[in-house]
Amino acid sequence: MPAVLFLTALILAVLAPAPLLAIAVLATRVRQRRGDASARTAWRAGTRRPVWPALAAVAVSSAALTAGLERAYLAAITHSWGFDIVLTTLMLALLAAIGCAVLTGLAAAAVGRARGFGAGTVAGLLTLGAIAAGTAAAHLPLRAVYLADPGAFPAPAYLGTGDLLLPFQVFLIALLWALPWPILGAALATRATRQHATGDLWQLLLDLATADLPPNRAAWGAALRAELAAIDPPAQRRRFALGGVWTMLRSGLPQRAWIPAGGVALIVAGGSFAASRWSLAHDRGGILDFWIAAPSILLLAAAFTAARRARSFSAGLRTGALAALAALLAVLAVGIPEAAVWANLRAGYLSTGDALPPTWQAAVLDVVRPEFLIAMIVFWAAGTIGGAALGTALARPHGNAPDLATPSTS
């Protein structure tokens, strides 16, 4: 029961904000733009060329990538890697689902800035459907073969019947978490009235990269876009756009970003130490649950605060990324010496509390096992992205720019 309550609380705190926000945005847009005509217009605009050829390319690429990954997975599972390859692949599948959420959000943003919120949402959802269709087309035949003849496949001793291909099934299920992001991507991209029509790919790329800058850098972003619009040679446009995006990415963190990062590091370090000693005193197992849950909630709060203060989704993401790095350093700084303490006391591994490490070196290396690190990254990323989106939505818009719940004029 405690494990069920913990999982439920984590889902509500970290994974729920994005779906709830998307429902609120969609409900507001639908209420403000009633009628079948609006839906038909959005569908037609969201499926015009080059959307369909792009969707076909996404589906084919997803199928080919899934087939290749399945072959690599089945080959890797027969070898000893020193860590749980199935759990690692499972965590990578969840991380890939988050990546697909970002991809569909970007697709929705790209179409939304050119054709409006409704068209962007349609294009983003269709992109997600193409990913799912391509993955299923490659995975389901292999799964049927596996269920028909499991003996022809590797059989690791620690897997139950039918669990060999679990990571790929989990990926398809986890794509449900990506459903809100086409809506949010389209809403974020159409927050402000567009001042010029999107030209080629490089104009669109620079538009998206500079679309949500804080007030003190908005004029710089507008100048970059205007300068690119005045450049004609394709090679020069490409170099200028890529240079502008790179400059934007490395131009620095939001003001006072070190403050929340330092606070997160201190809380995670202190909490890890307290959780370790409490678990030792009460024989309650390891502290992996704390490493996953506590930083996830803290990063959501840090990203939310930064995005709301700066009125910028990118500011929330960058602040959350810095805080995540600080949290990881705190986990390692406390976890490595505490793992050695647990090993000397023969209390088991610090992460899960099970088994007895043969040496203190083995206990320390357990802290940096790939499957544990990826699990933390998955939930930390979900918390950071959700917090940034929520903070941007609840911030007051710049000047007369509409917020996420207000229809764009594009």
Tab-separated table of C-alpha atoms in Angstrom:
chain	number	residue	atom	x	y	z
A	1	MET	CA	0.000	0.000	0.000
A	2	PRO	CA	2.730	2.596	0.779
A	3	ALA	CA	4.262	1.942	-2.658
A	4	VAL	CA	0.876	2.506	-4.334
A	5	LEU	CA	0.331	5.737	-2.399
A	6	PHE	CA	3.841	6.914	-3.264
A	7	LEU	CA	3.343	6.227	-6.977
A	8	THR	CA	-0.058	7.930	-6.964
A	9	ALA	CA	1.310	11.021	-5.211
A	10	LEU	CA	4.242	11.209	-7.613
A	11	ILE	CA	1.982	10.983	-10.649
A	12	LEU	CA	-0.357	13.647	-9.297
A	13	ALA	CA	2.492	15.998	-8.404
A	14	VAL	CA	4.761	15.567	-11.431
A	15	LEU	CA	2.861	14.082	-14.371
A	16	ALA	CA	-0.582	15.633	-13.930
A	17	PRO	CA	0.097	19.385	-14.526
A	18	ALA	CA	0.653	19.103	-18.293
A	19	PRO	CA	-2.546	17.110	-19.045
A	20	LEU	CA	-4.650	19.324	-16.783
A	21	LEU	CA	-3.228	22.457	-18.352
A	22	ALA	CA	-3.829	21.110	-21.856
A	23	ILE	CA	-7.452	20.299	-20.998
A	24	ALA	CA	-7.951	23.833	-19.669
A	25	VAL	CA	-6.378	25.406	-22.770
A	26	LEU	CA	-8.374	23.241	-25.164
A	27	ALA	CA	-11.633	23.805	-23.297
A	28	THR	CA	-11.082	27.566	-23.372
A	29	ARG	CA	-10.260	27.612	-27.086
A	30	VAL	CA	-13.253	25.436	-27.952
A	31	ARG	CA	-15.571	27.612	-25.882
A	32	GLN	CA	-14.285	30.768	-27.536
A	33	ARG	CA	-14.380	29.305	-31.053
A	34	ARG	CA	-17.534	27.255	-31.188
A	35	GLY	CA	-18.989	25.588	-34.245
A	36	ASP	CA	-18.187	22.845	-36.734
A	37	ALA	CA	-16.745	25.375	-39.204
A	38	SER	CA	-13.866	26.150	-36.858
A	39	ALA	CA	-13.076	22.451	-36.423
A	40	ARG	CA	-13.177	21.846	-40.184
A	41	THR	CA	-10.933	24.854	-40.783
A	42	ALA	CA	-8.424	23.609	-38.228
A	43	TRP	CA	-8.417	20.128	-39.757
A	44	ARG	CA	-7.921	21.428	-43.304
A	45	ALA	CA	-5.183	23.838	-42.260
A	46	GLY	CA	-3.477	21.203	-40.132
A	47	THR	CA	-3.402	18.583	-42.877
A	48	ARG	CA	-2.361	20.711	-45.868
A	49	ARG	CA	0.927	19.993	-47.542
A	50	PRO	CA	3.620	19.474	-46.494
A	51	VAL	CA	2.029	17.892	-43.398
A	52	TRP	CA	1.008	14.544	-44.954
A	53	PRO	CA	4.391	13.797	-46.568
A	54	ALA	CA	6.051	14.722	-43.276
A	55	LEU	CA	3.715	12.392	-41.356
A	56	ALA	CA	4.538	9.541	-43.712
A	57	ALA	CA	8.243	10.178	-43.176
A	58	VAL	CA	7.746	10.189	-39.393
A	59	ALA	CA	5.850	6.885	-39.487
A	60	VAL	CA	8.449	5.185	-41.686
A	61	SER	CA	11.308	6.510	-39.563
A	62	SER	CA	9.599	5.333	-36.360
A	63	ALA	CA	9.110	1.849	-37.802
A	64	ALA	CA	12.708	1.591	-38.982
A	65	LEU	CA	14.085	2.930	-35.693
A	66	THR	CA	11.917	0.566	-33.639
A	67	ALA	CA	12.983	-2.449	-35.704
A	68	GLY	CA	16.642	-1.519	-35.289
A	69	LEU	CA	16.315	-0.927	-31.559
A	70	GLU	CA	14.517	-4.239	-31.067
A	71	ARG	CA	17.321	-6.111	-32.803
A	72	ALA	CA	19.947	-4.312	-30.721
A	73	TYR	CA	17.984	-4.993	-27.528
A	74	LEU	CA	17.618	-8.707	-28.220
A	75	ALA	CA	21.332	-8.931	-28.995
A	76	ALA	CA	22.338	-6.977	-25.881
A	77	ILE	CA	20.151	-8.941	-23.486
A	78	THR	CA	22.170	-12.117	-24.027
A	79	HIS	CA	25.330	-10.494	-22.602
A	80	SER	CA	26.262	-9.555	-19.055
A	81	TRP	CA	26.629	-5.800	-18.697
A	82	GLY	CA	26.924	-5.415	-14.937
A	83	PHE	CA	23.497	-3.789	-14.699
A	84	ASP	CA	19.871	-4.618	-15.453
A	85	ILE	CA	19.617	-4.200	-19.226
A	86	VAL	CA	15.836	-4.671	-19.245
A	87	LEU	CA	15.224	-2.021	-16.590
A	88	THR	CA	17.661	0.303	-18.340
A	89	THR	CA	15.848	-0.173	-21.655
A	90	LEU	CA	12.535	0.375	-19.890
A	91	MET	CA	13.744	3.705	-18.497
A	92	LEU	CA	15.085	4.668	-21.923
A	93	ALA	CA	11.653	3.907	-23.365
A	94	LEU	CA	10.088	6.365	-20.922
A	95	LEU	CA	12.744	8.924	-21.787
A	96	ALA	CA	12.018	8.370	-25.489
A	97	ALA	CA	8.335	9.048	-24.814
A	98	ILE	CA	9.300	12.397	-23.286
A	99	GLY	CA	11.393	13.080	-26.386
A	100	CYS	CA	8.367	12.303	-28.553
A	101	ALA	CA	6.322	14.748	-26.485
A	102	VAL	CA	8.904	17.430	-27.267
A	103	LEU	CA	8.899	16.464	-30.964
A	104	THR	CA	5.124	16.654	-31.269
A	105	GLY	CA	5.090	19.937	-29.367
A	106	LEU	CA	7.617	21.372	-31.804
A	107	ALA	CA	5.622	20.095	-34.780
A	108	ALA	CA	2.486	21.712	-33.380
A	109	ALA	CA	4.392	24.932	-32.735
A	110	ALA	CA	5.799	24.994	-36.264
A	111	VAL	CA	2.399	24.568	-37.901
A	112	GLY	CA	0.649	26.711	-35.296
A	113	ARG	CA	2.844	29.748	-35.949
A	114	ALA	CA	2.144	29.465	-39.659
A	115	ARG	CA	-1.538	28.467	-39.620
A	116	GLY	CA	-2.986	29.050	-36.152
A	117	PHE	CA	-3.668	27.170	-32.920
A	118	GLY	CA	-6.184	24.682	-34.295
A	119	ALA	CA	-4.028	23.670	-37.240
A	120	GLY	CA	-0.997	23.287	-34.967
A	121	THR	CA	-2.885	21.057	-32.571
A	122	VAL	CA	-4.132	18.848	-35.404
A	123	ALA	CA	-0.650	18.542	-36.937
A	124	GLY	CA	0.929	17.756	-33.566
A	125	LEU	CA	-1.612	15.071	-32.709
A	126	LEU	CA	-1.218	13.526	-36.151
A	127	THR	CA	2.560	13.504	-35.634
A	128	LEU	CA	2.088	11.626	-32.372
A	129	GLY	CA	-0.248	9.202	-34.149
A	130	ALA	CA	2.354	8.643	-36.867
A	131	ILE	CA	4.984	7.831	-34.236
A	132	ALA	CA	2.656	5.370	-32.531
A	133	ALA	CA	1.601	3.796	-35.834
A	134	GLY	CA	5.172	3.340	-37.030
A	135	THR	CA	6.287	1.872	-33.705
A	136	ALA	CA	3.314	-0.487	-33.559
A	137	ALA	CA	3.846	-1.596	-37.170
A	138	ALA	CA	7.361	-2.723	-36.313
A	139	HIS	CA	6.726	-4.031	-32.796
A	140	LEU	CA	3.450	-5.946	-33.025
A	141	PRO	CA	4.637	-8.526	-35.596
A	142	LEU	CA	7.699	-9.282	-33.452
A	143	ARG	CA	5.513	-9.563	-30.367
A	144	ALA	CA	3.199	-11.993	-32.184
A	145	VAL	CA	6.191	-14.146	-33.124
A	146	TYR	CA	7.451	-14.025	-29.546
A	147	LEU	CA	4.103	-15.062	-28.066
A	148	ALA	CA	3.814	-17.895	-30.585
A	149	ASP	CA	7.283	-19.275	-29.853
A	150	PRO	CA	8.940	-17.777	-26.735
A	151	GLY	CA	11.628	-20.450	-26.803
A	152	ALA	CA	13.167	-18.945	-29.921
A	153	PHE	CA	14.025	-15.760	-27.975
A	154	PRO	CA	16.493	-15.088	-25.135
A	155	ALA	CA	15.105	-15.959	-21.710
A	156	PRO	CA	16.779	-14.001	-18.889
A	157	ALA	CA	16.122	-15.668	-15.556
A	158	TYR	CA	14.801	-12.550	-13.817
A	159	LEU	CA	12.012	-11.913	-16.348
A	160	GLY	CA	8.521	-13.303	-16.079
A	161	THR	CA	6.658	-14.948	-18.925
A	162	GLY	CA	5.879	-12.492	-21.691
A	163	ASP	CA	7.973	-9.657	-20.239
A	164	LEU	CA	10.898	-9.776	-22.664
A	165	LEU	CA	9.519	-7.059	-24.954
A	166	LEU	CA	8.054	-5.017	-22.095
A	167	PRO	CA	10.090	-1.834	-22.786
A	168	PHE	CA	8.530	-1.421	-26.234
A	169	GLN	CA	5.024	-1.987	-24.873
A	170	VAL	CA	5.677	0.556	-22.135
A	171	PHE	CA	6.854	3.082	-24.730
A	172	LEU	CA	3.563	2.823	-26.603
A	173	ILE	CA	1.618	3.274	-23.362
A	174	ALA	CA	3.846	6.154	-22.233
A	175	LEU	CA	3.027	8.030	-25.438
A	176	LEU	CA	-0.254	8.894	-23.715
A	177	TRP	CA	1.784	11.353	-21.624
A	178	ALA	CA	2.741	13.091	-24.870
A	179	LEU	CA	-0.891	13.766	-25.818
A	180	PRO	CA	-1.121	17.189	-24.128
A	181	TRP	CA	2.020	18.567	-25.736
A	182	PRO	CA	0.669	19.236	-29.244
A	183	ILE	CA	-1.971	21.391	-27.568
A	184	LEU	CA	0.558	23.173	-25.370
A	185	GLY	CA	3.064	23.553	-28.211
A	186	ALA	CA	0.474	25.148	-30.467
A	187	ALA	CA	-0.700	27.415	-27.646
A	188	LEU	CA	2.810	28.538	-26.745
A	189	ALA	CA	3.678	29.216	-30.376
A	190	THR	CA	0.597	31.370	-30.960
A	191	ARG	CA	0.729	33.403	-27.774
A	192	ALA	CA	1.676	36.596	-29.572
A	193	THR	CA	0.486	38.050	-32.858
A	194	ARG	CA	2.909	37.106	-35.618
A	195	GLN	CA	4.531	40.128	-37.218
A	196	HIS	CA	5.627	38.476	-40.455
A	197	ALA	CA	4.808	35.335	-42.351
A	198	THR	CA	7.061	32.371	-41.764
A	199	GLY	CA	9.349	31.833	-44.723
A	200	ASP	CA	11.554	28.814	-45.175
A	201	LEU	CA	12.788	26.276	-42.636
A	202	TRP	CA	15.514	28.595	-41.325
A	203	GLN	CA	13.105	31.454	-40.685
A	204	LEU	CA	10.808	29.060	-38.869
A	205	LEU	CA	13.681	27.670	-36.781
A	206	LEU	CA	14.764	31.140	-35.657
A	207	ASP	CA	11.139	32.135	-35.028
A	208	LEU	CA	10.637	29.184	-32.685
A	209	ALA	CA	13.949	29.708	-30.911
A	210	THR	CA	13.214	33.372	-30.172
A	211	ALA	CA	9.440	33.231	-29.805
A	212	ASP	CA	9.282	33.245	-26.006
A	213	LEU	CA	12.132	35.429	-24.812
A	214	PRO	CA	11.793	37.472	-21.604
A	215	PRO	CA	11.134	41.230	-21.983
A	216	ASN	CA	14.776	42.289	-21.657
A	217	ARG	CA	15.735	40.152	-24.684
A	218	ALA	CA	12.587	40.392	-26.836
A	219	ALA	CA	13.988	43.267	-28.923
A	220	TRP	CA	17.152	41.266	-29.619
A	221	GLY	CA	15.071	38.324	-30.847
A	222	ALA	CA	12.972	40.578	-33.066
A	223	ALA	CA	16.140	42.097	-34.565
A	224	LEU	CA	17.511	38.629	-35.367
A	225	ARG	CA	14.286	37.635	-37.117
A	226	ALA	CA	14.168	40.864	-39.115
A	227	GLU	CA	17.810	40.507	-40.177
A	228	LEU	CA	17.259	36.925	-41.337
A	229	ALA	CA	14.212	38.014	-43.348
A	230	ALA	CA	16.463	40.447	-45.259
A	231	ILE	CA	18.990	37.743	-46.234
A	232	ASP	CA	18.355	36.028	-49.584
A	233	PRO	CA	21.156	33.481	-50.338
A	234	PRO	CA	20.091	30.090	-48.864
A	235	ALA	CA	23.568	29.248	-47.523
A	236	GLN	CA	23.814	32.575	-45.696
A	237	ARG	CA	20.275	32.152	-44.307
A	238	ARG	CA	21.191	28.745	-42.936
A	239	ARG	CA	24.395	29.965	-41.292
A	240	PHE	CA	22.724	33.026	-39.801
A	241	ALA	CA	19.755	31.068	-38.426
A	242	LEU	CA	21.923	28.368	-36.867
A	243	GLY	CA	24.255	30.999	-35.432
A	244	GLY	CA	21.311	32.868	-33.925
A	245	VAL	CA	19.892	29.722	-32.335
A	246	TRP	CA	23.300	28.786	-30.921
A	247	THR	CA	23.780	32.297	-29.529
A	248	MET	CA	20.360	32.129	-27.901
A	249	LEU	CA	21.134	28.774	-26.274
A	250	ARG	CA	24.480	29.836	-24.823
A	251	SER	CA	23.589	33.432	-24.001
A	252	GLY	CA	23.177	32.782	-20.321
A	253	LEU	CA	20.726	31.712	-17.689
A	254	PRO	CA	17.779	33.726	-16.404
A	255	GLN	CA	18.550	36.211	-13.657
A	256	ARG	CA	19.052	34.667	-10.207
A	257	ALA	CA	18.845	31.136	-11.634
A	258	TRP	CA	21.607	30.061	-9.254
A	259	ILE	CA	19.386	30.756	-6.254
A	260	PRO	CA	16.761	28.039	-6.938
A	261	ALA	CA	19.513	25.690	-8.131
A	262	GLY	CA	21.400	26.134	-4.881
A	263	GLY	CA	18.221	25.694	-2.873
A	264	VAL	CA	17.380	22.475	-4.696
A	265	ALA	CA	20.914	21.170	-4.118
A	266	LEU	CA	20.792	21.901	-0.391
A	267	ILE	CA	17.367	20.311	0.061
A	268	VAL	CA	18.277	17.217	-1.967
A	269	ALA	CA	21.592	16.803	-0.128
A	270	GLY	CA	20.054	17.253	3.298
A	271	GLY	CA	17.070	15.086	2.446
A	272	SER	CA	19.271	12.314	1.048
A	273	PHE	CA	21.390	12.256	4.193
A	274	ALA	CA	18.331	12.285	6.462
A	275	ALA	CA	16.589	9.576	4.408
A	276	SER	CA	19.722	7.427	4.474
A	277	ARG	CA	20.166	7.615	8.238
A	278	TRP	CA	16.443	7.163	8.906
A	279	SER	CA	16.371	4.077	6.678
A	280	LEU	CA	19.412	2.680	8.479
A	281	ALA	CA	17.821	3.259	11.865
A	282	HIS	CA	14.463	1.769	10.916
A	283	ASP	CA	15.585	-0.891	8.409
A	284	ARG	CA	13.299	0.553	5.713
A	285	GLY	CA	15.377	-0.201	2.626
A	286	GLY	CA	17.134	2.169	0.237
A	287	ILE	CA	16.458	5.751	-0.755
A	288	LEU	CA	15.967	5.480	-4.520
A	289	ASP	CA	12.344	6.546	-4.067
A	290	PHE	CA	13.519	9.775	-2.455
A	291	TRP	CA	16.017	10.428	-5.256
A	292	ILE	CA	13.238	10.112	-7.821
A	293	ALA	CA	10.369	11.865	-6.070
A	294	ALA	CA	11.774	14.767	-4.063
A	295	PRO	CA	13.911	16.375	-6.807
A	296	SER	CA	11.070	15.920	-9.313
A	297	ILE	CA	8.746	18.035	-7.178
A	298	LEU	CA	11.478	20.569	-6.398
A	299	LEU	CA	12.360	20.939	-10.081
A	300	LEU	CA	8.706	21.408	-10.975
A	301	ALA	CA	8.526	24.223	-8.419
A	302	ALA	CA	11.788	25.820	-9.611
A	303	ALA	CA	10.797	25.717	-13.287
A	304	PHE	CA	7.298	26.975	-12.471
A	305	THR	CA	8.621	29.926	-10.472
A	306	ALA	CA	11.200	30.912	-13.096
A	307	ALA	CA	8.760	30.621	-16.010
A	308	ARG	CA	6.080	32.598	-14.197
A	309	ARG	CA	8.478	35.345	-13.112
A	310	ALA	CA	10.135	35.710	-16.524
A	311	ARG	CA	6.921	34.951	-18.453
A	312	SER	CA	9.029	32.587	-20.530
A	313	PHE	CA	8.842	28.839	-21.117
A	314	SER	CA	12.519	28.708	-22.098
A	315	ALA	CA	13.526	30.519	-18.889
A	316	GLY	CA	11.701	27.866	-16.874
A	317	LEU	CA	13.381	25.059	-18.780
A	318	ARG	CA	16.860	26.518	-18.410
A	319	THR	CA	16.401	27.191	-14.708
A	320	GLY	CA	15.055	23.669	-14.224
A	321	ALA	CA	17.984	22.191	-16.141
A	322	LEU	CA	20.499	24.016	-13.941
A	323	ALA	CA	18.614	22.932	-10.816
A	324	ALA	CA	18.577	19.336	-12.102
A	325	LEU	CA	22.351	19.405	-12.520
A	326	ALA	CA	22.692	20.740	-8.981
A	327	ALA	CA	20.355	17.999	-7.704
A	328	LEU	CA	22.405	15.312	-9.455
A	329	LEU	CA	25.615	16.626	-7.898
A	330	ALA	CA	23.902	16.614	-4.497
A	331	VAL	CA	22.761	13.020	-4.973
A	332	LEU	CA	26.290	11.931	-5.844
A	333	ALA	CA	27.951	14.014	-3.118
A	334	VAL	CA	25.815	12.425	-0.418
A	335	GLY	CA	25.123	9.058	-2.027
A	336	ILE	CA	28.714	7.956	-2.585
A	337	PRO	CA	29.913	8.276	1.045
A	338	GLU	CA	26.578	7.007	2.385
A	339	ALA	CA	26.790	3.938	0.122
A	340	ALA	CA	30.174	3.157	1.676
A	341	VAL	CA	28.652	3.539	5.155
A	342	TRP	CA	25.854	1.125	4.275
A	343	ALA	CA	28.383	-1.362	2.921
A	344	ASN	CA	30.534	-1.176	6.062
A	345	LEU	CA	27.465	-1.723	8.235
A	346	ARG	CA	26.364	-4.598	5.974
A	347	ALA	CA	22.988	-2.916	5.513
A	348	GLY	CA	22.735	-3.591	1.772
A	349	TYR	CA	22.828	-1.251	-1.202
A	350	LEU	CA	21.933	2.368	-0.537
A	351	SER	CA	19.632	2.559	-3.567
A	352	THR	CA	17.255	-0.308	-2.828
A	353	GLY	CA	18.441	-1.786	0.457
A	354	ASP	CA	18.495	-5.316	-0.925
A	355	ALA	CA	21.414	-7.779	-1.040
A	356	LEU	CA	24.864	-7.174	0.415
A	357	PRO	CA	27.499	-5.545	-1.759
A	358	PRO	CA	30.659	-7.672	-1.932
A	359	THR	CA	32.894	-4.605	-1.564
A	360	TRP	CA	32.492	-0.954	-0.744
A	361	GLN	CA	33.504	-0.184	-4.325
A	362	ALA	CA	30.525	-2.192	-5.578
A	363	ALA	CA	28.270	-0.282	-3.184
A	364	VAL	CA	29.543	3.060	-4.503
A	365	LEU	CA	29.166	2.041	-8.140
A	366	ASP	CA	25.553	1.068	-7.416
A	367	VAL	CA	24.762	4.771	-6.898
A	368	VAL	CA	25.622	5.514	-10.540
A	369	ARG	CA	23.951	2.509	-12.154
A	370	PRO	CA	22.561	3.565	-15.551
A	371	GLU	CA	19.017	2.382	-14.885
A	372	PHE	CA	18.795	4.434	-11.690
A	373	LEU	CA	20.241	7.568	-13.275
A	374	ILE	CA	17.919	7.305	-16.277
A	375	ALA	CA	14.920	6.756	-13.985
A	376	MET	CA	15.785	9.962	-12.170
A	377	ILE	CA	16.237	11.848	-15.440
A	378	VAL	CA	12.839	10.664	-16.694
A	379	PHE	CA	10.872	11.938	-13.724
A	380	TRP	CA	13.023	15.019	-13.258
A	381	ALA	CA	12.505	15.960	-16.914
A	382	ALA	CA	8.748	15.459	-16.630
A	383	GLY	CA	8.630	17.692	-13.556
A	384	THR	CA	10.771	20.399	-15.160
A	385	ILE	CA	8.847	20.515	-18.442
A	386	GLY	CA	5.480	20.449	-16.706
A	387	GLY	CA	6.504	23.190	-14.281
A	388	ALA	CA	7.783	25.412	-17.097
A	389	ALA	CA	4.550	24.983	-19.058
A	390	LEU	CA	2.376	25.614	-16.015
A	391	GLY	CA	4.362	28.680	-14.984
A	392	THR	CA	4.182	30.137	-18.491
A	393	ALA	CA	0.437	29.576	-18.654
A	394	LEU	CA	-0.259	31.245	-15.311
A	395	ALA	CA	2.038	34.216	-15.931
A	396	ARG	CA	0.635	37.524	-17.003
A	397	PRO	CA	1.362	38.035	-20.724
A	398	HIS	CA	3.788	40.672	-21.985
A	399	GLY	CA	1.984	43.862	-22.832
A	400	ASN	CA	-1.043	42.993	-24.941
A	401	ALA	CA	0.107	39.499	-25.855
A	402	PRO	CA	-2.476	36.812	-25.128
A	403	ASP	CA	-1.825	34.072	-22.659
A	404	LEU	CA	-2.220	30.359	-23.303
A	405	ALA	CA	-5.951	30.469	-22.861
A	406	THR	CA	-6.554	33.369	-25.200
A	407	PRO	CA	-7.037	32.813	-28.930
A	408	SER	CA	-4.225	34.018	-31.138
A	409	THR	CA	-4.971	36.314	-34.040
A	410	SER	CA	-2.862	34.131	-36.339
